[in-house]
Amino acid sequence: MNGIDAVVIATANDFRAIEAGAHSYACRSGKYRPLTKYEKDADGNLVGSIELPLALGLVGGATKTHPVARIALKIMGVKSTKELAEIIASVGLARTSPR
């Protein structure tokens, strides 16, 4: 969650909501489970996936008014919340160690 939180904070989204959602999602079965999964494909390549809820926004609030958040979004080239979610998921995978 460290990498995810960093991007969420940089874009003026609510990292507390993201954290709460992720941890709730991880224990939805009654036992705390990882959000990421790594496996080898048929060619032997490492393939990672991540599944977590992301309550993100690009319109309104600090996301549009905070100058640093606007710069962060511009640097990333983000045009939609879907794109932002994809970047955040990528960072989450990059910061996770395959077990």
mmCIF file of C-alpha atoms in Angstrom:
data_model
loop_
_atom_site.group_PDB
_atom_site.id
_atom_site.type_symbol
_atom_site.label_atom_id
_atom_site.label_comp_id
_atom_site.label_asym_id
_atom_site.label_seq_id
_atom_site.Cartn_x
_atom_site.Cartn_y
_atom_site.Cartn_z
ATOM 1 C CA MET A 1 0.000 0.000 0.000
ATOM 2 C CA ASN A 2 2.980 2.353 0.360
ATOM 3 C CA GLY A 3 3.277 2.992 -3.373
ATOM 4 C CA ILE A 4 -0.477 3.164 -3.819
ATOM 5 C CA ASP A 5 -0.799 5.688 -1.000
ATOM 6 C CA ALA A 6 1.939 7.845 -2.519
ATOM 7 C CA VAL A 7 0.128 8.190 -5.853
ATOM 8 C CA VAL A 8 -3.244 8.685 -4.166
ATOM 9 C CA ILE A 9 -1.838 11.460 -1.955
ATOM 10 C CA ALA A 10 0.013 13.093 -4.889
ATOM 11 C CA THR A 11 -3.265 13.316 -6.803
ATOM 12 C CA ALA A 12 -5.165 14.753 -3.792
ATOM 13 C CA ASN A 13 -7.378 11.711 -3.411
ATOM 14 C CA ASP A 14 -8.317 10.309 0.000
ATOM 15 C CA PHE A 15 -5.683 7.733 0.921
ATOM 16 C CA ARG A 16 -7.568 6.854 4.116
ATOM 17 C CA ALA A 17 -10.559 5.690 2.089
ATOM 18 C CA ILE A 18 -8.295 3.691 -0.218
ATOM 19 C CA GLU A 19 -6.527 2.078 2.767
ATOM 20 C CA ALA A 20 -9.795 1.225 4.501
ATOM 21 C CA GLY A 21 -11.270 -0.248 1.321
ATOM 22 C CA ALA A 22 -8.163 -2.291 0.555
ATOM 23 C CA HIS A 23 -7.880 -3.751 4.047
ATOM 24 C CA SER A 24 -11.598 -4.521 4.195
ATOM 25 C CA TYR A 25 -11.377 -6.168 0.791
ATOM 26 C CA ALA A 26 -8.355 -8.231 1.881
ATOM 27 C CA CYS A 27 -10.312 -9.757 4.773
ATOM 28 C CA ARG A 28 -13.673 -10.165 3.047
ATOM 29 C CA SER A 29 -13.483 -13.970 3.349
ATOM 30 C CA GLY A 30 -12.966 -13.793 7.112
ATOM 31 C CA LYS A 31 -9.211 -14.309 6.771
ATOM 32 C CA TYR A 32 -6.746 -11.649 5.663
ATOM 33 C CA ARG A 33 -5.598 -12.500 2.121
ATOM 34 C CA PRO A 34 -3.093 -10.836 -0.222
ATOM 35 C CA LEU A 35 -4.356 -8.377 -2.807
ATOM 36 C CA THR A 36 -1.707 -9.443 -5.291
ATOM 37 C CA LYS A 37 -1.083 -12.716 -7.060
ATOM 38 C CA TYR A 38 1.994 -13.779 -9.001
ATOM 39 C CA GLU A 39 2.361 -16.786 -11.276
ATOM 40 C CA LYS A 40 4.318 -17.990 -14.270
ATOM 41 C CA ASP A 41 2.612 -18.097 -17.648
ATOM 42 C CA ALA A 42 3.102 -20.865 -20.227
ATOM 43 C CA ASP A 43 6.304 -19.177 -21.461
ATOM 44 C CA GLY A 44 7.766 -18.910 -17.956
ATOM 45 C CA ASN A 45 7.157 -15.164 -17.644
ATOM 46 C CA LEU A 46 6.251 -13.747 -14.251
ATOM 47 C CA VAL A 47 2.687 -12.398 -14.369
ATOM 48 C CA GLY A 48 1.310 -10.281 -11.541
ATOM 49 C CA SER A 49 -2.232 -9.189 -10.838
ATOM 50 C CA ILE A 50 -3.802 -7.023 -8.172
ATOM 51 C CA GLU A 51 -7.424 -6.687 -7.159
ATOM 52 C CA LEU A 52 -8.660 -3.963 -4.842
ATOM 53 C CA PRO A 53 -11.392 -1.340 -4.720
ATOM 54 C CA LEU A 54 -10.283 2.206 -5.579
ATOM 55 C CA ALA A 55 -12.574 5.151 -4.812
ATOM 56 C CA LEU A 56 -10.856 7.811 -6.926
ATOM 57 C CA GLY A 57 -11.837 11.112 -8.436
ATOM 58 C CA LEU A 58 -10.536 13.689 -10.884
ATOM 59 C CA VAL A 59 -13.370 16.229 -10.762
ATOM 60 C CA GLY A 60 -13.938 18.589 -7.876
ATOM 61 C CA GLY A 61 -12.366 18.918 -4.475
ATOM 62 C CA ALA A 62 -8.639 19.215 -3.983
ATOM 63 C CA THR A 63 -7.934 17.170 -7.108
ATOM 64 C CA LYS A 64 -8.807 20.142 -9.322
ATOM 65 C CA THR A 65 -7.791 22.993 -7.023
ATOM 66 C CA HIS A 66 -4.496 21.803 -5.549
ATOM 67 C CA PRO A 67 -1.673 22.897 -7.874
ATOM 68 C CA VAL A 68 0.626 19.964 -7.019
ATOM 69 C CA ALA A 69 -2.179 17.454 -7.686
ATOM 70 C CA ARG A 70 -2.828 19.055 -11.071
ATOM 71 C CA ILE A 71 0.880 18.847 -11.910
ATOM 72 C CA ALA A 72 1.062 15.188 -10.825
ATOM 73 C CA LEU A 73 -1.908 14.313 -13.033
ATOM 74 C CA LYS A 74 -0.388 16.247 -15.943
ATOM 75 C CA ILE A 75 2.971 14.458 -15.568
ATOM 76 C CA MET A 76 1.166 11.095 -15.586
ATOM 77 C CA GLY A 77 -0.960 12.140 -18.557
ATOM 78 C CA VAL A 78 -4.104 10.983 -16.755
ATOM 79 C CA LYS A 79 -7.372 11.820 -18.501
ATOM 80 C CA SER A 80 -9.780 9.510 -16.641
ATOM 81 C CA THR A 81 -10.223 7.809 -13.287
ATOM 82 C CA LYS A 82 -9.789 4.477 -15.086
ATOM 83 C CA GLU A 83 -6.315 5.566 -16.235
ATOM 84 C CA LEU A 84 -5.470 6.756 -12.717
ATOM 85 C CA ALA A 85 -6.647 3.427 -11.267
ATOM 86 C CA GLU A 86 -4.468 1.544 -13.775
ATOM 87 C CA ILE A 87 -1.406 3.571 -12.790
ATOM 88 C CA ILE A 88 -2.121 3.053 -9.095
ATOM 89 C CA ALA A 89 -2.553 -0.700 -9.621
ATOM 90 C CA SER A 90 0.758 -0.798 -11.525
ATOM 91 C CA VAL A 91 2.535 0.967 -8.682
ATOM 92 C CA GLY A 92 0.919 -1.442 -6.221
ATOM 93 C CA LEU A 93 2.278 -4.397 -8.189
ATOM 94 C CA ALA A 94 5.724 -2.826 -8.542
ATOM 95 C CA ARG A 95 5.972 -2.318 -4.771
ATOM 96 C CA THR A 96 4.953 -5.909 -3.951
ATOM 97 C CA SER A 97 7.412 -8.760 -3.617
ATOM 98 C CA PRO A 98 6.410 -12.009 -5.277
ATOM 99 C CA ARG A 99 6.161 -14.732 -2.646
#
